[in-house]
């Protein structure tokens, strides 16, 4: 694209940063592994949602809004879901209980993502609506000698793939030598993984050539990415913990089924969000959910706006670990408070912000550039349009209704303060408030209350 910066991305597969060249610039395709919907997402899970949302926005900016396809799946079949359904709805038939758990969790995830300023991905396929595609891939893998049946399971034969382990840099010998757990007797190799497993009568299941059963986790993403993005696509993303085994096994399945050299050209992984040096996770018990941060006072004794959470995340480069703390959220909030409230403008974003993002999503530099621009725009309203477009690229632009609410309460407070100043005959301060508001496009009109004769001030936003 003429005049656009060269986009450079770090690729886990090659372990270097390289210029990004899409397979088809009229349809740039990105897949990101989405949530398993058994429980509310924690703020660590928000990191890939936010990081890849920024990449989605940048790709749309560079290649055009309608030239990017972003797929993020919903994993709605998983033994953790079954366990949760039995626990929460013991009186219901399992299928019904599962539906309640997955629907509620999925709805909450979408609400959380929206509150964090994430655009909806182009497609959000559910695993349970793609079982036929999974069965097809497994059939191909068996036909090509990459998979076998054993004891009620269909397993991928890791030794059948010459370069299995390339993404995570492991070879089979390492894995075998390092395998401390006893090898499952039915597996040909210790690293072989489940593609399909039979279900008992009480477990959820789908008919297949191997009997009524359910898919393994990895095969879901191979099927959904193929359906929506093709056998080979541009970018695949997720958190660092997914490199092995999940992404390694997605690659094995897809490449062996389709006979391709790669599944995706670029593999991107975000670092962990940590608490006191440890990865935030359900199993560690050190987590706080996005819902709790937004809507309760569990963390730091107060609620945190989605925008603050998002900015706090973007103040660290996506490949670095983040230590999640109240201090960090307060820092983000202080920064946001200095930025003007403006609506999206349709202007071109600032080139410094774009170049920073184009350099492997350097959101740290982009936030710094945006802050400088915000300060300049506070002094020079002509810059507000560029500022608004740049903020939108990072997704830290408040939504219109939020602007209206936040603006209204901030303006009301300043107007009241100005009336106090006028009463105290502190005209210099009163004028300063009027001027500050004018910079934000707010015009004041003084009048008298007809009944009391007291001074009243009304205001309107001029854009
Ligand atoms: P899960 O529900 O564990 O499959 O995680 C969903 C997504 O969140 C995956 O991309 C994970 O890699 C990512 N993730 C989970 N925990 C963290 C964390 N503490 N920091 C950053 N990303 C995480
Ligand atoms: Zn996946």
mmCIF file with all atom_site columns, C-alpha atoms in Angstrom, residues 150-329:
data_model
loop_
_atom_site.group_PDB
_atom_site.id
_atom_site.type_symbol
_atom_site.label_atom_id
_atom_site.label_alt_id
_atom_site.label_comp_id
_atom_site.label_asym_id
_atom_site.label_entity_id
_atom_site.label_seq_id
_atom_site.pdbx_PDB_ins_code
_atom_site.Cartn_x
_atom_site.Cartn_y
_atom_site.Cartn_z
_atom_site.occupancy
_atom_site.B_iso_or_equiv
_atom_site.pdbx_formal_charge
_atom_site.auth_seq_id
_atom_site.auth_comp_id
_atom_site.auth_asym_id
_atom_site.auth_atom_id
_atom_site.pdbx_PDB_model_num
ATOM 1   C CA . UNK A 1 150 ? -6.365  -47.015 20.119 1.00 0.00 ? 150 UNK A CA 1
ATOM 2   C CA . UNK A 1 151 ? -8.528  -47.733 23.147 1.00 0.00 ? 151 UNK A CA 1
ATOM 3   C CA . UNK A 1 152 ? -11.458 -45.531 22.308 1.00 0.00 ? 152 UNK A CA 1
ATOM 4   C CA . UNK A 1 153 ? -9.298  -42.669 21.062 1.00 0.00 ? 153 UNK A CA 1
ATOM 5   C CA . UNK A 1 154 ? -7.983  -41.413 17.771 1.00 0.00 ? 154 UNK A CA 1
ATOM 6   C CA . UNK A 1 155 ? -4.438  -40.165 18.290 1.00 0.00 ? 155 UNK A CA 1
ATOM 7   C CA . UNK A 1 156 ? -2.024  -38.125 16.207 1.00 0.00 ? 156 UNK A CA 1
ATOM 8   C CA . UNK A 1 157 ? 1.212   -39.996 15.520 1.00 0.00 ? 157 UNK A CA 1
ATOM 9   C CA . UNK A 1 158 ? 3.889   -37.394 16.223 1.00 0.00 ? 158 UNK A CA 1
ATOM 10  C CA . UNK A 1 159 ? 6.626   -39.559 14.694 1.00 0.00 ? 159 UNK A CA 1
ATOM 11  C CA . UNK A 1 160 ? 4.828   -39.510 11.349 1.00 0.00 ? 160 UNK A CA 1
ATOM 12  C CA . UNK A 1 161 ? 5.779   -35.851 10.924 1.00 0.00 ? 161 UNK A CA 1
ATOM 13  C CA . UNK A 1 162 ? 9.452   -35.245 10.164 1.00 0.00 ? 162 UNK A CA 1
ATOM 14  C CA . UNK A 1 163 ? 9.653   -31.743 11.624 1.00 0.00 ? 163 UNK A CA 1
ATOM 15  C CA . UNK A 1 164 ? 7.173   -32.007 14.485 1.00 0.00 ? 164 UNK A CA 1
ATOM 16  C CA . UNK A 1 165 ? 8.179   -29.534 17.213 1.00 0.00 ? 165 UNK A CA 1
ATOM 17  C CA . UNK A 1 166 ? 9.517   -26.709 15.053 1.00 0.00 ? 166 UNK A CA 1
ATOM 18  C CA . UNK A 1 167 ? 7.435   -23.960 16.660 1.00 0.00 ? 167 UNK A CA 1
ATOM 19  C CA . UNK A 1 168 ? 8.378   -24.810 20.221 1.00 0.00 ? 168 UNK A CA 1
ATOM 20  C CA . UNK A 1 169 ? 11.884  -25.922 19.252 1.00 0.00 ? 169 UNK A CA 1
ATOM 21  C CA . UNK A 1 170 ? 11.544  -29.384 20.724 1.00 0.00 ? 170 UNK A CA 1
ATOM 22  C CA . UNK A 1 171 ? 12.387  -32.628 19.029 1.00 0.00 ? 171 UNK A CA 1
ATOM 23  C CA . UNK A 1 172 ? 10.897  -35.999 19.765 1.00 0.00 ? 172 UNK A CA 1
ATOM 24  C CA . UNK A 1 173 ? 14.078  -37.280 21.378 1.00 0.00 ? 173 UNK A CA 1
ATOM 25  C CA . UNK A 1 174 ? 14.012  -34.413 23.894 1.00 0.00 ? 174 UNK A CA 1
ATOM 26  C CA . UNK A 1 175 ? 10.448  -35.191 24.659 1.00 0.00 ? 175 UNK A CA 1
ATOM 27  C CA . UNK A 1 176 ? 11.040  -38.876 25.054 1.00 0.00 ? 176 UNK A CA 1
ATOM 28  C CA . UNK A 1 177 ? 14.125  -38.432 27.215 1.00 0.00 ? 177 UNK A CA 1
ATOM 29  C CA . UNK A 1 178 ? 12.363  -35.796 29.257 1.00 0.00 ? 178 UNK A CA 1
ATOM 30  C CA . UNK A 1 179 ? 9.142   -37.705 29.707 1.00 0.00 ? 179 UNK A CA 1
ATOM 31  C CA . UNK A 1 180 ? 8.998   -38.406 33.405 1.00 0.00 ? 180 UNK A CA 1
ATOM 32  C CA . UNK A 1 181 ? 5.475   -39.711 33.398 1.00 0.00 ? 181 UNK A CA 1
ATOM 33  C CA . UNK A 1 182 ? 4.963   -43.295 32.333 1.00 0.00 ? 182 UNK A CA 1
ATOM 34  C CA . UNK A 1 183 ? 4.047   -43.567 28.676 1.00 0.00 ? 183 UNK A CA 1
ATOM 35  C CA . UNK A 1 184 ? 0.369   -44.323 28.158 1.00 0.00 ? 184 UNK A CA 1
ATOM 36  C CA . UNK A 1 185 ? 0.479   -47.892 26.966 1.00 0.00 ? 185 UNK A CA 1
ATOM 37  C CA . UNK A 1 186 ? -1.874  -47.256 24.080 1.00 0.00 ? 186 UNK A CA 1
ATOM 38  C CA . UNK A 1 187 ? 0.235   -44.442 22.611 1.00 0.00 ? 187 UNK A CA 1
ATOM 39  C CA . UNK A 1 188 ? 2.881   -45.185 20.002 1.00 0.00 ? 188 UNK A CA 1
ATOM 40  C CA . UNK A 1 189 ? 4.936   -42.208 21.221 1.00 0.00 ? 189 UNK A CA 1
ATOM 41  C CA . UNK A 1 190 ? 4.654   -40.293 24.481 1.00 0.00 ? 190 UNK A CA 1
ATOM 42  C CA . UNK A 1 191 ? 3.906   -37.010 22.674 1.00 0.00 ? 191 UNK A CA 1
ATOM 43  C CA . UNK A 1 192 ? 0.964   -38.414 20.676 1.00 0.00 ? 192 UNK A CA 1
ATOM 44  C CA . UNK A 1 193 ? -2.180  -36.438 21.387 1.00 0.00 ? 193 UNK A CA 1
ATOM 45  C CA . UNK A 1 194 ? -5.918  -36.960 21.220 1.00 0.00 ? 194 UNK A CA 1
ATOM 46  C CA . UNK A 1 195 ? -7.895  -35.987 18.130 1.00 0.00 ? 195 UNK A CA 1
ATOM 47  C CA . UNK A 1 196 ? -11.114 -37.733 19.132 1.00 0.00 ? 196 UNK A CA 1
ATOM 48  C CA . UNK A 1 197 ? -12.252 -39.667 22.169 1.00 0.00 ? 197 UNK A CA 1
ATOM 49  C CA . UNK A 1 198 ? -15.321 -41.786 22.786 1.00 0.00 ? 198 UNK A CA 1
ATOM 50  C CA . UNK A 1 199 ? -17.979 -40.450 25.148 1.00 0.00 ? 199 UNK A CA 1
ATOM 51  C CA . UNK A 1 200 ? -19.831 -42.434 27.762 1.00 0.00 ? 200 UNK A CA 1
ATOM 52  C CA . UNK A 1 201 ? -23.606 -42.319 27.560 1.00 0.00 ? 201 UNK A CA 1
ATOM 53  C CA . UNK A 1 202 ? -23.779 -39.490 30.067 1.00 0.00 ? 202 UNK A CA 1
ATOM 54  C CA . UNK A 1 203 ? -21.093 -37.396 28.367 1.00 0.00 ? 203 UNK A CA 1
ATOM 55  C CA . UNK A 1 204 ? -21.799 -35.069 25.427 1.00 0.00 ? 204 UNK A CA 1
ATOM 56  C CA . UNK A 1 205 ? -20.966 -36.647 22.096 1.00 0.00 ? 205 UNK A CA 1
ATOM 57  C CA . UNK A 1 206 ? -21.377 -36.566 18.337 1.00 0.00 ? 206 UNK A CA 1
ATOM 58  C CA . UNK A 1 207 ? -21.614 -39.480 15.915 1.00 0.00 ? 207 UNK A CA 1
ATOM 59  C CA . UNK A 1 208 ? -18.406 -40.167 14.018 1.00 0.00 ? 208 UNK A CA 1
ATOM 60  C CA . UNK A 1 209 ? -16.789 -42.982 12.014 1.00 0.00 ? 209 UNK A CA 1
ATOM 61  C CA . UNK A 1 210 ? -15.106 -44.011 15.315 1.00 0.00 ? 210 UNK A CA 1
ATOM 62  C CA . UNK A 1 211 ? -18.272 -43.992 17.397 1.00 0.00 ? 211 UNK A CA 1
ATOM 63  C CA . UNK A 1 212 ? -20.098 -41.386 19.438 1.00 0.00 ? 212 UNK A CA 1
ATOM 64  C CA . UNK A 1 213 ? -17.469 -39.103 20.935 1.00 0.00 ? 213 UNK A CA 1
ATOM 65  C CA . UNK A 1 214 ? -16.019 -35.627 21.229 1.00 0.00 ? 214 UNK A CA 1
ATOM 66  C CA . UNK A 1 215 ? -13.023 -33.807 19.777 1.00 0.00 ? 215 UNK A CA 1
ATOM 67  C CA . UNK A 1 216 ? -9.705  -33.029 21.448 1.00 0.00 ? 216 UNK A CA 1
ATOM 68  C CA . UNK A 1 217 ? -8.959  -29.361 21.993 1.00 0.00 ? 217 UNK A CA 1
ATOM 69  C CA . UNK A 1 218 ? -6.297  -28.804 19.304 1.00 0.00 ? 218 UNK A CA 1
ATOM 70  C CA . UNK A 1 219 ? -8.370  -30.145 16.399 1.00 0.00 ? 219 UNK A CA 1
ATOM 71  C CA . UNK A 1 220 ? -11.017 -27.472 16.965 1.00 0.00 ? 220 UNK A CA 1
ATOM 72  C CA . UNK A 1 221 ? -8.704  -24.655 15.917 1.00 0.00 ? 221 UNK A CA 1
ATOM 73  C CA . UNK A 1 222 ? -7.409  -26.579 12.876 1.00 0.00 ? 222 UNK A CA 1
ATOM 74  C CA . UNK A 1 223 ? -10.984 -27.014 11.647 1.00 0.00 ? 223 UNK A CA 1
ATOM 75  C CA . UNK A 1 224 ? -12.242 -23.501 12.390 1.00 0.00 ? 224 UNK A CA 1
ATOM 76  C CA . UNK A 1 225 ? -9.206  -21.716 10.958 1.00 0.00 ? 225 UNK A CA 1
ATOM 77  C CA . UNK A 1 226 ? -9.436  -23.794 7.775  1.00 0.00 ? 226 UNK A CA 1
ATOM 78  C CA . UNK A 1 227 ? -13.127 -23.055 7.371  1.00 0.00 ? 227 UNK A CA 1
ATOM 79  C CA . UNK A 1 228 ? -12.859 -19.304 7.761  1.00 0.00 ? 228 UNK A CA 1
ATOM 80  C CA . UNK A 1 229 ? -9.290  -18.514 6.698  1.00 0.00 ? 229 UNK A CA 1
ATOM 81  C CA . UNK A 1 230 ? -8.161  -21.387 4.467  1.00 0.00 ? 230 UNK A CA 1
ATOM 82  C CA . UNK A 1 231 ? -5.478  -24.071 4.712  1.00 0.00 ? 231 UNK A CA 1
ATOM 83  C CA . UNK A 1 232 ? -2.696  -21.473 4.931  1.00 0.00 ? 232 UNK A CA 1
ATOM 84  C CA . UNK A 1 233 ? -3.271  -18.017 6.363  1.00 0.00 ? 233 UNK A CA 1
ATOM 85  C CA . UNK A 1 234 ? -1.286  -14.997 7.538  1.00 0.00 ? 234 UNK A CA 1
ATOM 86  C CA . UNK A 1 235 ? -1.200  -14.624 11.317 1.00 0.00 ? 235 UNK A CA 1
ATOM 87  C CA . UNK A 1 236 ? -1.967  -16.946 14.212 1.00 0.00 ? 236 UNK A CA 1
ATOM 88  C CA . UNK A 1 237 ? -1.961  -15.587 17.743 1.00 0.00 ? 237 UNK A CA 1
ATOM 89  C CA . UNK A 1 238 ? -2.440  -16.433 21.400 1.00 0.00 ? 238 UNK A CA 1
ATOM 90  C CA . UNK A 1 239 ? -0.638  -16.325 24.735 1.00 0.00 ? 239 UNK A CA 1
ATOM 91  C CA . UNK A 1 240 ? 2.846   -17.743 25.301 1.00 0.00 ? 240 UNK A CA 1
ATOM 92  C CA . UNK A 1 241 ? 1.442   -20.779 27.101 1.00 0.00 ? 241 UNK A CA 1
ATOM 93  C CA . UNK A 1 242 ? -0.249  -21.937 23.901 1.00 0.00 ? 242 UNK A CA 1
ATOM 94  C CA . UNK A 1 243 ? 2.994   -22.474 21.942 1.00 0.00 ? 243 UNK A CA 1
ATOM 95  C CA . UNK A 1 244 ? 3.264   -25.976 23.330 1.00 0.00 ? 244 UNK A CA 1
ATOM 96  C CA . UNK A 1 245 ? 1.354   -28.175 23.068 1.00 0.00 ? 245 UNK A CA 1
ATOM 97  C CA . UNK A 1 246 ? -1.644  -26.351 21.591 1.00 0.00 ? 246 UNK A CA 1
ATOM 98  C CA . UNK A 1 247 ? -0.139  -24.457 18.649 1.00 0.00 ? 247 UNK A CA 1
ATOM 99  C CA . UNK A 1 248 ? 2.466   -27.124 17.938 1.00 0.00 ? 248 UNK A CA 1
ATOM 100 C CA . UNK A 1 249 ? -0.341  -29.636 17.608 1.00 0.00 ? 249 UNK A CA 1
ATOM 101 C CA . UNK A 1 250 ? -2.582  -27.370 15.552 1.00 0.00 ? 250 UNK A CA 1
ATOM 102 C CA . UNK A 1 251 ? 0.338   -27.043 13.123 1.00 0.00 ? 251 UNK A CA 1
ATOM 103 C CA . UNK A 1 252 ? 0.903   -30.805 13.033 1.00 0.00 ? 252 UNK A CA 1
ATOM 104 C CA . UNK A 1 253 ? -2.762  -31.518 12.282 1.00 0.00 ? 253 UNK A CA 1
ATOM 105 C CA . UNK A 1 254 ? -3.255  -28.818 9.674  1.00 0.00 ? 254 UNK A CA 1
ATOM 106 C CA . UNK A 1 255 ? -0.001  -29.283 7.799  1.00 0.00 ? 255 UNK A CA 1
ATOM 107 C CA . UNK A 1 256 ? -0.267  -33.071 7.699  1.00 0.00 ? 256 UNK A CA 1
ATOM 108 C CA . UNK A 1 257 ? -3.927  -33.020 6.658  1.00 0.00 ? 257 UNK A CA 1
ATOM 109 C CA . UNK A 1 258 ? -3.448  -30.421 3.932  1.00 0.00 ? 258 UNK A CA 1
ATOM 110 C CA . UNK A 1 259 ? 0.099   -31.290 2.855  1.00 0.00 ? 259 UNK A CA 1
ATOM 111 C CA . UNK A 1 260 ? 1.310   -27.708 3.382  1.00 0.00 ? 260 UNK A CA 1
ATOM 112 C CA . UNK A 1 261 ? 4.653   -26.309 4.568  1.00 0.00 ? 261 UNK A CA 1
ATOM 113 C CA . UNK A 1 262 ? 3.104   -23.947 7.081  1.00 0.00 ? 262 UNK A CA 1
ATOM 114 C CA . UNK A 1 263 ? -0.285  -23.467 8.701  1.00 0.00 ? 263 UNK A CA 1
ATOM 115 C CA . UNK A 1 264 ? 0.138   -19.732 9.259  1.00 0.00 ? 264 UNK A CA 1
ATOM 116 C CA . UNK A 1 265 ? 3.084   -17.632 8.121  1.00 0.00 ? 265 UNK A CA 1
ATOM 117 C CA . UNK A 1 266 ? 3.443   -15.580 11.291 1.00 0.00 ? 266 UNK A CA 1
ATOM 118 C CA . UNK A 1 267 ? 2.947   -16.906 14.833 1.00 0.00 ? 267 UNK A CA 1
ATOM 119 C CA . UNK A 1 268 ? 2.575   -14.261 17.520 1.00 0.00 ? 268 UNK A CA 1
ATOM 120 C CA . UNK A 1 269 ? 2.468   -14.782 21.276 1.00 0.00 ? 269 UNK A CA 1
ATOM 121 C CA . UNK A 1 270 ? 1.742   -12.329 24.055 1.00 0.00 ? 270 UNK A CA 1
ATOM 122 C CA . UNK A 1 271 ? 3.650   -12.503 27.340 1.00 0.00 ? 271 UNK A CA 1
ATOM 123 C CA . UNK A 1 272 ? 2.005   -13.261 30.655 1.00 0.00 ? 272 UNK A CA 1
ATOM 124 C CA . UNK A 1 273 ? 0.156   -10.947 32.917 1.00 0.00 ? 273 UNK A CA 1
ATOM 125 C CA . UNK A 1 274 ? 1.594   -11.730 36.336 1.00 0.00 ? 274 UNK A CA 1
ATOM 126 C CA . UNK A 1 275 ? 0.857   -11.168 39.974 1.00 0.00 ? 275 UNK A CA 1
ATOM 127 C CA . UNK A 1 276 ? 3.962   -10.873 42.117 1.00 0.00 ? 276 UNK A CA 1
ATOM 128 C CA . UNK A 1 277 ? 6.036   -12.559 39.460 1.00 0.00 ? 277 UNK A CA 1
ATOM 129 C CA . UNK A 1 278 ? 3.668   -15.470 38.807 1.00 0.00 ? 278 UNK A CA 1
ATOM 130 C CA . UNK A 1 279 ? 1.412   -15.989 35.825 1.00 0.00 ? 279 UNK A CA 1
ATOM 131 C CA . UNK A 1 280 ? -2.175  -15.128 36.653 1.00 0.00 ? 280 UNK A CA 1
ATOM 132 C CA . UNK A 1 281 ? -4.197  -18.314 36.254 1.00 0.00 ? 281 UNK A CA 1
ATOM 133 C CA . UNK A 1 282 ? -7.255  -20.101 37.500 1.00 0.00 ? 282 UNK A CA 1
ATOM 134 C CA . UNK A 1 283 ? -5.166  -22.943 38.868 1.00 0.00 ? 283 UNK A CA 1
ATOM 135 C CA . UNK A 1 284 ? -2.857  -20.628 40.871 1.00 0.00 ? 284 UNK A CA 1
ATOM 136 C CA . UNK A 1 285 ? -5.940  -18.996 42.367 1.00 0.00 ? 285 UNK A CA 1
ATOM 137 C CA . UNK A 1 286 ? -4.282  -15.573 41.972 1.00 0.00 ? 286 UNK A CA 1
ATOM 138 C CA . UNK A 1 287 ? -6.776  -14.209 39.498 1.00 0.00 ? 287 UNK A CA 1
ATOM 139 C CA . UNK A 1 288 ? -9.265  -11.396 39.324 1.00 0.00 ? 288 UNK A CA 1
ATOM 140 C CA . UNK A 1 289 ? -11.942 -11.537 36.646 1.00 0.00 ? 289 UNK A CA 1
ATOM 141 C CA . UNK A 1 290 ? -12.564 -8.781  34.124 1.00 0.00 ? 290 UNK A CA 1
ATOM 142 C CA . UNK A 1 291 ? -16.128 -8.680  35.414 1.00 0.00 ? 291 UNK A CA 1
ATOM 143 C CA . UNK A 1 292 ? -14.965 -8.092  38.999 1.00 0.00 ? 292 UNK A CA 1
ATOM 144 C CA . UNK A 1 293 ? -12.636 -5.284  37.927 1.00 0.00 ? 293 UNK A CA 1
ATOM 145 C CA . UNK A 1 294 ? -15.340 -3.553  35.913 1.00 0.00 ? 294 UNK A CA 1
ATOM 146 C CA . UNK A 1 295 ? -18.338 -4.036  38.153 1.00 0.00 ? 295 UNK A CA 1
ATOM 147 C CA . UNK A 1 296 ? -17.276 -4.755  41.740 1.00 0.00 ? 296 UNK A CA 1
ATOM 148 C CA . UNK A 1 297 ? -14.935 -3.301  44.320 1.00 0.00 ? 297 UNK A CA 1
ATOM 149 C CA . UNK A 1 298 ? -12.899 -6.452  44.787 1.00 0.00 ? 298 UNK A CA 1
ATOM 150 C CA . UNK A 1 299 ? -9.608  -5.062  43.420 1.00 0.00 ? 299 UNK A CA 1
ATOM 151 C CA . UNK A 1 300 ? -8.276  -1.990  45.234 1.00 0.00 ? 300 UNK A CA 1
ATOM 152 C CA . UNK A 1 301 ? -11.660 -1.250  46.791 1.00 0.00 ? 301 UNK A CA 1
ATOM 153 C CA . UNK A 1 302 ? -13.146 0.310   43.657 1.00 0.00 ? 302 UNK A CA 1
ATOM 154 C CA . UNK A 1 303 ? -14.373 -0.288  40.110 1.00 0.00 ? 303 UNK A CA 1
ATOM 155 C CA . UNK A 1 304 ? -12.011 0.215   37.168 1.00 0.00 ? 304 UNK A CA 1
ATOM 156 C CA . UNK A 1 305 ? -13.213 1.561   33.807 1.00 0.00 ? 305 UNK A CA 1
ATOM 157 C CA . UNK A 1 306 ? -12.508 -0.682  30.782 1.00 0.00 ? 306 UNK A CA 1
ATOM 158 C CA . UNK A 1 307 ? -10.417 2.049   29.212 1.00 0.00 ? 307 UNK A CA 1
ATOM 159 C CA . UNK A 1 308 ? -8.093  2.201   32.212 1.00 0.00 ? 308 UNK A CA 1
ATOM 160 C CA . UNK A 1 309 ? -7.633  -1.584  32.112 1.00 0.00 ? 309 UNK A CA 1
ATOM 161 C CA . UNK A 1 310 ? -6.915  -1.423  28.392 1.00 0.00 ? 310 UNK A CA 1
ATOM 162 C CA . UNK A 1 311 ? -4.399  1.408   28.637 1.00 0.00 ? 311 UNK A CA 1
ATOM 163 C CA . UNK A 1 312 ? -2.674  -0.284  31.583 1.00 0.00 ? 312 UNK A CA 1
ATOM 164 C CA . UNK A 1 313 ? -2.196  -3.316  29.327 1.00 0.00 ? 313 UNK A CA 1
ATOM 165 C CA . UNK A 1 314 ? -0.825  -1.279  26.407 1.00 0.00 ? 314 UNK A CA 1
ATOM 166 C CA . UNK A 1 315 ? 1.740   0.509   28.573 1.00 0.00 ? 315 UNK A CA 1
ATOM 167 C CA . UNK A 1 316 ? 3.911   -2.629  28.290 1.00 0.00 ? 316 UNK A CA 1
ATOM 168 C CA . UNK A 1 317 ? 5.106   -4.243  25.060 1.00 0.00 ? 317 UNK A CA 1
ATOM 169 C CA . UNK A 1 318 ? 3.018   -7.310  24.274 1.00 0.00 ? 318 UNK A CA 1
ATOM 170 C CA . UNK A 1 319 ? 5.956   -9.723  24.443 1.00 0.00 ? 319 UNK A CA 1
ATOM 171 C CA . UNK A 1 320 ? 7.076   -8.550  27.889 1.00 0.00 ? 320 UNK A CA 1
ATOM 172 C CA . UNK A 1 321 ? 5.535   -9.767  31.131 1.00 0.00 ? 321 UNK A CA 1
ATOM 173 C CA . UNK A 1 322 ? 3.189   -7.350  32.914 1.00 0.00 ? 322 UNK A CA 1
ATOM 174 C CA . UNK A 1 323 ? 2.971   -7.113  36.674 1.00 0.00 ? 323 UNK A CA 1
ATOM 175 C CA . UNK A 1 324 ? -0.632  -6.365  37.436 1.00 0.00 ? 324 UNK A CA 1
ATOM 176 C CA . UNK A 1 325 ? -1.068  -3.906  40.285 1.00 0.00 ? 325 UNK A CA 1
ATOM 177 C CA . UNK A 1 326 ? -3.228  -1.066  41.577 1.00 0.00 ? 326 UNK A CA 1
ATOM 178 C CA . UNK A 1 327 ? -0.275  1.269   41.012 1.00 0.00 ? 327 UNK A CA 1
ATOM 179 C CA . UNK A 1 328 ? -0.226  0.428   37.314 1.00 0.00 ? 328 UNK A CA 1
ATOM 180 C CA . UNK A 1 329 ? -3.970  1.011   36.945 1.00 0.00 ? 329 UNK A CA 1
#
